[in-house]
Tab-separated table of C-alpha atoms and ligand atoms in Angstrom:
chain	number	residue	atom	x	y	z
F	1058	UNK	CA	63.149	13.077	-32.890
F	1059	UNK	CA	63.070	12.787	-36.632
F	1060	UNK	CA	63.790	9.711	-38.734
F	1061	UNK	CA	65.666	11.304	-41.613
F	1062	UNK	CA	67.078	8.205	-43.218
F	1063	UNK	CA	66.792	4.437	-42.929
F	1064	UNK	CA	69.219	1.859	-44.336
F	1065	UNK	CA	68.416	-1.818	-44.584
F	1066	UNK	CA	71.332	-4.222	-44.875
F	1067	UNK	CA	71.435	-7.996	-45.359
F	1068	UNK	CA	74.494	-9.990	-44.387
F	1069	UNK	CA	75.046	-13.760	-44.406
F	1070	UNK	CA	76.277	-15.288	-41.144
F	1071	UNK	CA	76.988	-18.998	-40.832
F	1072	UNK	CA	76.088	-20.665	-37.514
F	1073	UNK	CA	78.925	-22.733	-36.025
F	1074	UNK	CA	76.655	-25.765	-36.094
F	1075	UNK	CA	73.359	-26.806	-37.679
F	1076	UNK	CA	70.559	-25.860	-35.256
F	1077	UNK	CA	67.597	-28.240	-35.380
F	1078	UNK	CA	64.131	-27.679	-33.921
F	1079	UNK	CA	61.020	-29.857	-34.294
F	1080	UNK	CA	59.853	-27.922	-37.372
F	1081	UNK	CA	63.163	-27.779	-39.244
F	1082	UNK	CA	66.734	-26.626	-39.002
F	1083	UNK	CA	69.067	-23.798	-39.844
F	1084	UNK	CA	72.734	-23.246	-40.568
F	1085	UNK	CA	73.101	-20.191	-42.803
F	1086	UNK	CA	71.458	-17.085	-41.430
F	1087	UNK	CA	70.563	-14.134	-43.611
F	1088	UNK	CA	70.637	-11.377	-41.045
F	1089	UNK	CA	68.749	-8.136	-41.722
F	1090	UNK	CA	70.150	-5.067	-39.969
F	1091	UNK	CA	68.434	-1.688	-39.854
F	1092	UNK	CA	70.145	1.626	-39.281
F	1093	UNK	CA	68.081	4.761	-38.795
F	1094	UNK	CA	69.544	8.245	-38.721
F	1095	UNK	CA	68.222	11.598	-37.559
F	1096	UNK	CA	69.174	14.646	-35.492
F	1097	UNK	CA	72.823	13.627	-35.893
F	1098	UNK	CA	72.141	10.305	-34.165
F	1099	UNK	CA	71.933	6.650	-35.224
F	1100	UNK	CA	69.828	3.758	-34.077
F	1101	UNK	CA	70.459	0.104	-34.927
F	1102	UNK	CA	68.398	-3.055	-34.806
F	1103	UNK	CA	68.227	-6.578	-36.187
F	1104	UNK	CA	65.122	-8.129	-37.716
F	1105	UNK	CA	64.707	-11.633	-36.254
F	1106	UNK	CA	62.751	-13.135	-39.159
F	1107	UNK	CA	64.203	-16.503	-40.164
F	1108	UNK	CA	64.924	-17.836	-43.634
F	1109	UNK	CA	61.911	-20.166	-43.643
F	1110	UNK	CA	58.364	-19.875	-42.235
F	1111	UNK	CA	59.000	-22.811	-39.849
F	1112	UNK	CA	58.747	-20.796	-36.626
F	1113	UNK	CA	56.562	-17.859	-37.678
F	1114	UNK	CA	54.960	-16.877	-40.976
F	1115	UNK	CA	57.451	-14.053	-41.440
F	1116	UNK	CA	60.670	-14.796	-43.320
F	1117	UNK	CA	63.750	-12.805	-44.291
F	1118	UNK	CA	62.061	-12.168	-47.621
F	1119	UNK	CA	58.653	-11.028	-46.274
F	1120	UNK	CA	60.361	-8.768	-43.739
F	1121	UNK	CA	62.545	-7.226	-46.457
F	1122	UNK	CA	59.404	-6.614	-48.556
F	1123	UNK	CA	57.254	-5.190	-45.740
F	1124	UNK	CA	60.061	-2.993	-44.418
F	1125	UNK	CA	60.994	-1.615	-47.849
F	1126	UNK	CA	57.549	-1.241	-49.354
F	1127	UNK	CA	55.432	-0.164	-46.370
F	1128	UNK	CA	57.120	0.447	-43.004
F	1129	UNK	CA	60.189	2.490	-43.935
F	1130	UNK	CA	58.392	4.684	-46.510
F	1131	UNK	CA	55.782	5.298	-43.787
F	1132	UNK	CA	58.149	6.369	-41.003
F	1133	UNK	CA	61.022	8.100	-42.815
F	1134	UNK	CA	60.498	11.856	-42.613
F	1135	UNK	CA	58.280	11.452	-39.550
F	1136	UNK	CA	58.900	12.732	-36.011
F	1137	UNK	CA	58.382	10.833	-32.793
F	1138	UNK	CA	58.670	12.073	-29.220
F	1139	UNK	CA	58.785	8.608	-27.615
F	1140	UNK	CA	59.957	5.422	-29.355
F	1141	UNK	CA	56.664	3.770	-28.354
F	1142	UNK	CA	55.027	6.159	-30.864
F	1143	UNK	CA	57.432	5.602	-33.737
F	1144	UNK	CA	55.194	3.034	-35.475
F	1145	UNK	CA	52.063	5.205	-35.303
F	1146	UNK	CA	52.237	6.194	-39.022
F	1147	UNK	CA	52.162	2.512	-40.012
F	1148	UNK	CA	49.692	1.235	-37.429
F	1149	UNK	CA	47.410	0.325	-40.344
F	1150	UNK	CA	49.787	-2.521	-41.287
F	1151	UNK	CA	48.447	-5.774	-39.882
F	1152	UNK	CA	50.739	-8.414	-38.436
F	1153	UNK	CA	54.409	-8.561	-39.516
F	1154	UNK	CA	55.552	-8.009	-35.934
F	1155	UNK	CA	59.169	-8.932	-36.711
F	1156	UNK	CA	59.428	-6.304	-39.444
F	1157	UNK	CA	57.704	-3.728	-37.218
F	1158	UNK	CA	59.911	-4.605	-34.248
F	1159	UNK	CA	63.032	-3.813	-36.259
F	1160	UNK	CA	61.803	-0.250	-36.805
F	1161	UNK	CA	60.608	0.269	-33.241
F	1162	UNK	CA	63.730	-1.181	-31.633
F	1163	UNK	CA	66.076	0.953	-33.760
F	1164	UNK	CA	64.092	3.978	-32.541
F	1165	UNK	CA	64.593	2.890	-28.913
F	1166	UNK	CA	68.334	2.667	-29.517
F	1167	UNK	CA	68.349	6.128	-31.101
F	1168	UNK	CA	66.226	7.609	-28.290
F	1169	UNK	CA	68.517	6.107	-25.630
F	1170	UNK	CA	71.551	7.598	-27.410
F	1171	UNK	CA	69.752	10.957	-27.568
F	1172	UNK	CA	69.342	10.835	-23.776
F	1173	UNK	CA	72.935	9.638	-23.354
F	1174	UNK	CA	71.740	6.553	-21.450
F	1175	UNK	CA	71.946	2.813	-22.021
F	1176	UNK	CA	69.079	1.066	-23.772
F	1177	UNK	CA	68.568	-0.888	-20.545
F	1178	UNK	CA	68.096	2.320	-18.563
F	1179	UNK	CA	65.816	3.799	-21.216
F	1180	UNK	CA	63.606	0.688	-21.068
F	1181	UNK	CA	63.387	0.734	-17.264
F	1182	UNK	CA	65.926	-2.001	-16.624
F	1183	UNK	CA	67.006	-2.572	-13.033
F	1184	UNK	CA	69.739	-5.231	-13.346
F	1185	UNK	CA	73.408	-4.756	-14.220
F	1186	UNK	CA	73.785	-8.454	-15.007
F	1187	UNK	CA	71.133	-10.885	-16.266
F	1188	UNK	CA	70.863	-14.642	-15.694
F	1189	UNK	CA	71.393	-16.542	-18.927
F	1190	UNK	CA	70.780	-20.028	-20.259
F	1191	UNK	CA	71.540	-21.859	-23.464
F	1192	UNK	CA	69.314	-23.523	-26.061
F	1193	UNK	CA	70.450	-26.900	-27.433
F	1194	UNK	CA	69.151	-28.047	-30.814
F	1195	UNK	CA	67.849	-31.578	-31.396
F	1196	UNK	CA	70.718	-34.085	-31.469
F	1197	UNK	CA	70.256	-37.600	-32.758
F	1198	UNK	CA	73.096	-39.077	-30.760
F	1199	UNK	CA	72.938	-39.178	-26.948
F	1200	UNK	CA	76.722	-39.216	-26.555
F	1201	UNK	CA	77.082	-36.086	-28.632
F	1202	UNK	CA	74.244	-34.406	-26.733
F	1203	UNK	CA	75.701	-35.250	-23.300
F	1204	UNK	CA	79.114	-33.987	-24.346
F	1205	UNK	CA	77.684	-30.692	-25.569
F	1206	UNK	CA	75.532	-30.235	-22.450
F	1207	UNK	CA	78.535	-30.959	-20.201
F	1208	UNK	CA	80.423	-28.224	-22.056
F	1209	UNK	CA	77.618	-25.699	-21.531
F	1210	UNK	CA	77.426	-26.570	-17.831
F	1211	UNK	CA	81.194	-25.985	-17.647
F	1212	UNK	CA	80.688	-22.642	-19.382
F	1213	UNK	CA	78.464	-21.721	-16.430
F	1214	UNK	CA	75.029	-21.414	-18.066
F	1215	UNK	CA	72.279	-21.043	-15.446
F	1216	UNK	CA	69.938	-23.466	-17.244
F	1217	UNK	CA	69.955	-25.676	-20.288
F	1218	UNK	CA	67.040	-25.827	-22.720
F	1219	UNK	CA	66.709	-28.965	-24.809
F	1220	UNK	CA	64.780	-28.975	-28.069
F	1221	UNK	CA	62.448	-31.975	-28.271
F	1222	UNK	CA	60.141	-33.695	-30.734
F	1223	UNK	CA	58.279	-37.021	-30.723
F	1224	UNK	CA	60.930	-39.739	-30.676
F	1225	UNK	CA	63.515	-37.482	-29.009
F	1226	UNK	CA	61.754	-36.405	-25.826
F	1227	UNK	CA	61.155	-38.048	-22.439
F	1228	UNK	CA	63.997	-40.586	-22.692
F	1229	UNK	CA	66.409	-37.874	-23.782
F	1230	UNK	CA	65.547	-35.638	-20.816
F	1231	UNK	CA	65.558	-38.608	-18.430
F	1232	UNK	CA	69.087	-39.477	-19.573
F	1233	UNK	CA	70.224	-35.912	-19.022
F	1234	UNK	CA	68.541	-35.755	-15.613
F	1235	UNK	CA	70.448	-38.906	-14.572
F	1236	UNK	CA	73.773	-37.613	-15.861
F	1237	UNK	CA	73.379	-34.045	-14.570
F	1238	UNK	CA	71.175	-34.267	-11.442
F	1239	UNK	CA	71.688	-30.647	-10.327
F	1240	UNK	CA	71.219	-28.830	-13.640
F	1241	UNK	CA	68.136	-26.723	-14.343
F	1242	UNK	CA	66.712	-28.277	-17.509
F	1243	UNK	CA	63.714	-27.271	-19.588
F	1244	UNK	CA	62.311	-28.586	-22.878
F	1245	UNK	CA	61.114	-26.683	-25.963
F	1246	UNK	CA	58.828	-28.597	-28.351
F	1247	UNK	CA	58.146	-25.843	-30.908
F	1248	UNK	CA	54.572	-27.105	-31.296
F	1249	UNK	CA	55.343	-30.760	-32.002
F	1250	UNK	CA	52.521	-32.264	-29.880
F	1251	UNK	CA	48.729	-32.375	-29.572
F	1252	UNK	CA	46.354	-33.069	-26.689
F	1253	UNK	CA	46.462	-36.744	-27.697
F	1254	UNK	CA	50.016	-36.721	-26.315
F	1255	UNK	CA	48.978	-35.792	-22.737
F	1256	UNK	CA	50.071	-39.195	-21.333
F	1257	UNK	CA	53.519	-38.726	-22.890
F	1258	UNK	CA	53.836	-35.085	-21.796
F	1259	UNK	CA	52.802	-36.070	-18.262
F	1260	UNK	CA	55.905	-38.273	-18.050
F	1261	UNK	CA	57.989	-35.087	-17.960
F	1262	UNK	CA	56.542	-34.363	-14.502
F	1263	UNK	CA	58.953	-36.881	-12.963
F	1264	UNK	CA	62.026	-35.093	-14.367
F	1265	UNK	CA	61.928	-31.816	-12.418
F	1266	UNK	CA	61.974	-29.542	-15.468
F	1267	UNK	CA	61.633	-25.815	-14.875
F	1268	UNK	CA	59.076	-25.683	-17.699
F	1269	UNK	CA	57.951	-27.092	-21.030
F	1270	UNK	CA	57.884	-24.484	-23.785
F	1271	UNK	CA	55.254	-24.359	-26.556
F	1272	UNK	CA	54.264	-28.036	-26.608
F	1273	UNK	CA	51.123	-27.520	-28.729
F	1274	UNK	CA	50.131	-25.718	-31.921
F	1275	UNK	CA	51.911	-22.453	-32.732
F	1276	UNK	CA	48.684	-20.443	-32.651
F	1277	UNK	CA	46.874	-22.269	-29.866
F	1278	UNK	CA	45.941	-21.030	-26.406
F	1279	UNK	CA	42.841	-23.086	-25.530
F	1280	UNK	CA	44.481	-26.524	-25.741
F	1281	UNK	CA	47.480	-25.319	-23.754
F	1282	UNK	CA	45.028	-24.476	-20.954
F	1283	UNK	CA	43.692	-28.042	-21.041
F	1284	UNK	CA	47.253	-29.382	-21.033
F	1285	UNK	CA	48.373	-27.150	-18.130
F	1286	UNK	CA	45.446	-28.513	-16.121
F	1287	UNK	CA	46.651	-32.058	-16.770
F	1288	UNK	CA	50.375	-31.727	-16.007
F	1289	UNK	CA	52.420	-30.329	-13.102
F	1290	UNK	CA	55.332	-29.001	-15.177
F	1291	UNK	CA	54.757	-25.280	-15.849
F	1292	UNK	CA	53.786	-24.528	-19.441
F	1293	UNK	CA	55.664	-21.631	-21.065
F	1294	UNK	CA	54.269	-20.055	-24.226
F	1295	UNK	CA	56.492	-18.782	-27.036
F	1296	UNK	CA	54.973	-18.908	-30.578
F	1297	UNK	CA	51.385	-18.474	-29.315
F	1298	UNK	CA	52.044	-15.035	-27.789
F	1299	UNK	CA	52.337	-12.440	-30.554
F	1300	UNK	CA	50.625	-9.566	-28.738
F	1301	UNK	CA	49.740	-8.427	-25.243
F	1302	UNK	CA	46.139	-9.404	-26.065
F	1303	UNK	CA	47.355	-12.993	-26.544
F	1304	UNK	CA	48.997	-12.813	-23.113
F	1305	UNK	CA	45.746	-11.487	-21.640
F	1306	UNK	CA	43.837	-14.422	-23.123
F	1307	UNK	CA	46.459	-16.942	-22.000
F	1308	UNK	CA	46.208	-15.651	-18.420
F	1309	UNK	CA	42.413	-15.587	-18.500
F	1310	UNK	CA	42.393	-19.251	-19.570
F	1311	UNK	CA	45.322	-20.299	-17.317
F	1312	UNK	CA	47.078	-21.597	-20.420
F	1313	UNK	CA	50.593	-21.021	-19.043
F	1314	UNK	CA	52.542	-19.961	-15.959
F	1315	UNK	CA	55.489	-18.447	-17.826
F	1316	UNK	CA	55.967	-16.482	-21.072
F	1317	UNK	CA	59.090	-16.362	-23.215
F	1318	UNK	CA	59.176	-12.796	-24.546
F	1319	UNK	CA	61.050	-12.254	-27.800
F	1320	UNK	CA	60.789	-8.574	-28.627
F	1321	UNK	CA	60.922	-9.359	-32.350
F	1322	UNK	CA	58.023	-11.810	-32.134
F	1323	UNK	CA	55.712	-9.332	-30.349
F	1324	UNK	CA	56.417	-6.277	-32.501
F	1325	UNK	CA	59.004	-4.540	-30.338
F	1326	UNK	CA	59.835	-3.274	-26.874
F	1327	UNK	CA	56.579	-1.431	-26.137
F	1328	UNK	CA	54.523	-4.609	-26.505
F	1329	UNK	CA	57.238	-6.579	-24.660
F	1330	UNK	CA	56.920	-4.226	-21.696
F	1331	UNK	CA	53.128	-4.542	-21.669
F	1332	UNK	CA	53.426	-8.347	-21.515
F	1333	UNK	CA	56.145	-8.054	-18.873
F	1334	UNK	CA	53.946	-5.806	-16.710
F	1335	UNK	CA	50.832	-7.932	-17.179
F	1336	UNK	CA	52.660	-11.108	-16.141
F	1337	UNK	CA	54.203	-9.292	-13.168
F	1338	UNK	CA	50.770	-8.121	-11.992
F	1339	UNK	CA	49.520	-11.721	-12.266
F	1340	UNK	CA	52.483	-12.992	-10.238
F	1341	UNK	CA	54.128	-14.917	-13.086
F	1342	UNK	CA	57.706	-14.545	-14.381
F	1343	UNK	CA	58.865	-13.954	-17.935
F	1344	UNK	CA	62.207	-14.569	-19.630
F	1345	UNK	CA	63.819	-13.328	-22.807
F	1346	UNK	CA	63.946	-15.738	-25.731
F	1347	UNK	CA	66.314	-15.615	-28.671
F	1348	UNK	CA	66.226	-16.072	-32.440
F	1349	UNK	CA	69.865	-16.923	-33.164
F	1350	UNK	CA	70.718	-13.223	-33.265
F	1351	UNK	CA	73.984	-11.568	-34.118
F	1352	UNK	CA	75.435	-9.230	-31.491
F	1353	UNK	CA	73.062	-6.447	-32.542
F	1354	UNK	CA	69.898	-8.382	-31.690
F	1355	UNK	CA	71.653	-9.898	-28.669
F	1356	UNK	CA	72.343	-6.388	-27.313
F	1357	UNK	CA	68.635	-5.550	-27.573
F	1358	UNK	CA	67.713	-8.788	-25.787
F	1359	UNK	CA	70.148	-8.237	-22.913
F	1360	UNK	CA	68.762	-4.736	-22.389
F	1361	UNK	CA	65.177	-6.035	-22.271
F	1362	UNK	CA	66.141	-8.866	-19.906
F	1363	UNK	CA	67.347	-6.295	-17.379
F	1364	UNK	CA	63.716	-5.410	-16.531
F	1365	UNK	CA	62.636	-6.644	-13.085
F	1366	UNK	CA	60.159	-9.409	-14.002
F	1367	UNK	CA	62.660	-11.174	-16.290
F	1368	UNK	CA	63.228	-13.469	-13.342
F	1369	UNK	CA	64.277	-16.610	-15.223
F	1370	UNK	CA	67.436	-17.135	-17.312
F	1371	UNK	CA	66.988	-16.067	-20.943
F	1372	UNK	CA	68.116	-17.742	-24.170
F	1373	UNK	CA	70.904	-15.183	-24.299
F	1374	UNK	CA	74.093	-17.106	-24.820
F	1375	UNK	CA	77.605	-15.853	-25.473
F	1376	UNK	CA	78.451	-14.579	-28.973
F	1377	UNK	CA	80.787	-17.568	-29.316
F	1378	UNK	CA	77.954	-20.088	-28.836
F	1379	UNK	CA	76.730	-19.401	-32.386
F	1380	UNK	CA	79.403	-17.348	-34.169
F	1381	UNK	CA	83.071	-17.779	-35.008
F	1382	UNK	CA	83.199	-14.028	-34.837
F	1383	UNK	CA	80.411	-11.600	-33.899
F	1384	UNK	CA	79.707	-8.286	-35.641
F	1385	UNK	CA	79.914	-6.264	-32.409
F	1386	UNK	CA	82.664	-5.568	-29.942
F	1387	UNK	CA	83.143	-6.359	-27.239
F	1388	UNK	CA	81.543	-9.743	-27.887
F	1389	UNK	CA	78.972	-10.978	-25.369
F	1390	UNK	CA	80.395	-13.367	-22.778
F	1391	UNK	CA	78.926	-15.480	-19.974
F	1392	UNK	CA	80.408	-15.997	-16.545
F	1393	UNK	CA	78.814	-17.701	-13.553
F	1394	UNK	CA	75.504	-17.988	-15.408
F	1395	UNK	CA	75.262	-14.269	-16.007
F	1396	UNK	CA	75.871	-11.720	-18.744
F	1397	UNK	CA	76.733	-8.082	-18.105
F	1398	UNK	CA	74.297	-5.490	-19.426
F	1399	UNK	CA	76.185	-2.911	-21.537
F	1400	UNK	CA	76.291	0.506	-19.877
F	1401	UNK	CA	77.290	2.738	-22.822
F	1402	UNK	CA	74.715	4.867	-24.679
F	1403	UNK	CA	72.060	2.910	-26.612
F	1404	UNK	CA	72.840	-0.748	-27.264
F	1405	UNK	CA	76.267	-0.060	-25.774
F	1406	UNK	CA	78.389	-2.182	-28.106
F	1407	UNK	CA	80.357	-1.102	-31.142
F	1408	UNK	CA	79.196	-2.327	-34.525
F	1409	UNK	CA	81.898	-3.589	-36.883
F	1410	UNK	CA	80.953	-1.422	-39.859
F	1411	UNK	CA	83.894	-2.484	-42.051
F	1412	UNK	CA	82.988	-6.121	-41.690
F	1413	UNK	CA	79.304	-5.413	-42.311
F	1414	UNK	CA	80.155	-3.461	-45.464
F	1415	UNK	CA	82.370	-6.298	-46.662
F	1416	UNK	CA	79.630	-8.873	-46.042
F	1417	UNK	CA	76.624	-6.939	-47.369
F	1418	UNK	CA	74.674	-8.874	-50.014
F	1419	UNK	CA	71.953	-6.255	-50.512
F	1420	UNK	CA	71.066	-2.876	-49.111
F	1421	UNK	CA	68.403	-0.199	-49.617
F	1422	UNK	CA	68.148	3.362	-48.360
F	1423	UNK	CA	65.079	5.468	-47.656
F	1424	UNK	CA	65.356	9.226	-47.275
W	2936	OSB	O1	61.767	-21.614	-30.083
W	2936	OSB	O2	63.014	-20.451	-28.872
W	2936	OSB	C1	62.790	-20.983	-29.958
W	2936	OSB	C2	65.787	-20.503	-32.304
W	2936	OSB	C3	65.135	-20.298	-33.502
W	2936	OSB	C4	63.760	-20.365	-33.538
W	2936	OSB	C5	63.034	-20.625	-32.374
W	2936	OSB	C6	63.682	-20.799	-31.169
W	2936	OSB	C7	65.095	-20.775	-31.147
W	2936	OSB	C8	65.882	-21.030	-29.943
W	2936	OSB	C9	67.276	-20.458	-29.900
W	2936	OSB	O3	65.520	-21.725	-29.033
W	2936	OSB	C10	67.387	-19.324	-28.950
W	2936	OSB	C11	68.706	-18.584	-29.082
W	2936	OSB	O4	69.672	-19.024	-28.475
W	2936	OSB	O5	68.766	-17.572	-29.803
W	2937	MG	MG1	60.727	-21.540	-28.226
């Protein structure tokens, strides 16, 4: 398959509500979409880089730069037989996994369309529906938080993830546990703690959480191993796992019992599958995280989550959780804690090209 042309598009999308995590917040997304064309086919993807370097070092701006100045010039005009090989011409580029993932994932979509199969099938997915949860940003008012959580439980989400930070942690989860005794809760700290906080983090053990996600530094593995030894609640790593080698190290040190795989964070689907397989072989589950994606990125996540070892609900909520109106149709919906995996060729949803054209704030073409 040949990548004849690549088009990068930026569109603004406003989240329905401000989304706060321990390292900052976001309301106005600048979504980067990538379309590749070749052999009469298209492939689409979304780059998950955020506007600020508060989750990862990559930002909308660095991804735009690295895609335009290095990755797309390197792959346009090149052939690939398998999407896992599409990044070979730019393997010299270090880091920038989110920018790389956009290229690789668009190639997976194009390759699935070439085979006339769904992206899920192309990736080796085995589920027709995937269990899904919802991620709830930090709220400073308990009443407001409880009301929102009650709404998500009514919507049928299979688990509820609560963002925490020092000052909004154990008491918040304890209050939710009291109010909603049967709900599967987990907490995501986005690196807000250190080993000095072990006594505090140990208090979570009484609250029957399914896991605590990324409590310690964004690039740490060693201290997470010391923490996992000290607490019963399973540790899940997010930010710390950027490659399969990171997952290998985390397993060798027993730093976690669960990994949140975001294909954008780890450089694409090939690396995601390696982490998935490694965790499976070690007897540990993975789940698919999210980065406040539009329907394009959401479609990629649902397809990945259909692989067999994605045994825990992902952060894959309905389109309507974040957007007044999505840029794909049909929109993604949740019922009974599950989301259907699209069955059409490639990502399996239709992209609203007119709306994207109307919204586009900048675009570049290669080839
Ligand atoms: O840590 O998982 C995270 C959103 C932005 C940055 C980091 C994270 C998140 C989420 C939201 O938790 C997941 C989603 O619903 O897309
Ligand atoms: Mg996280």
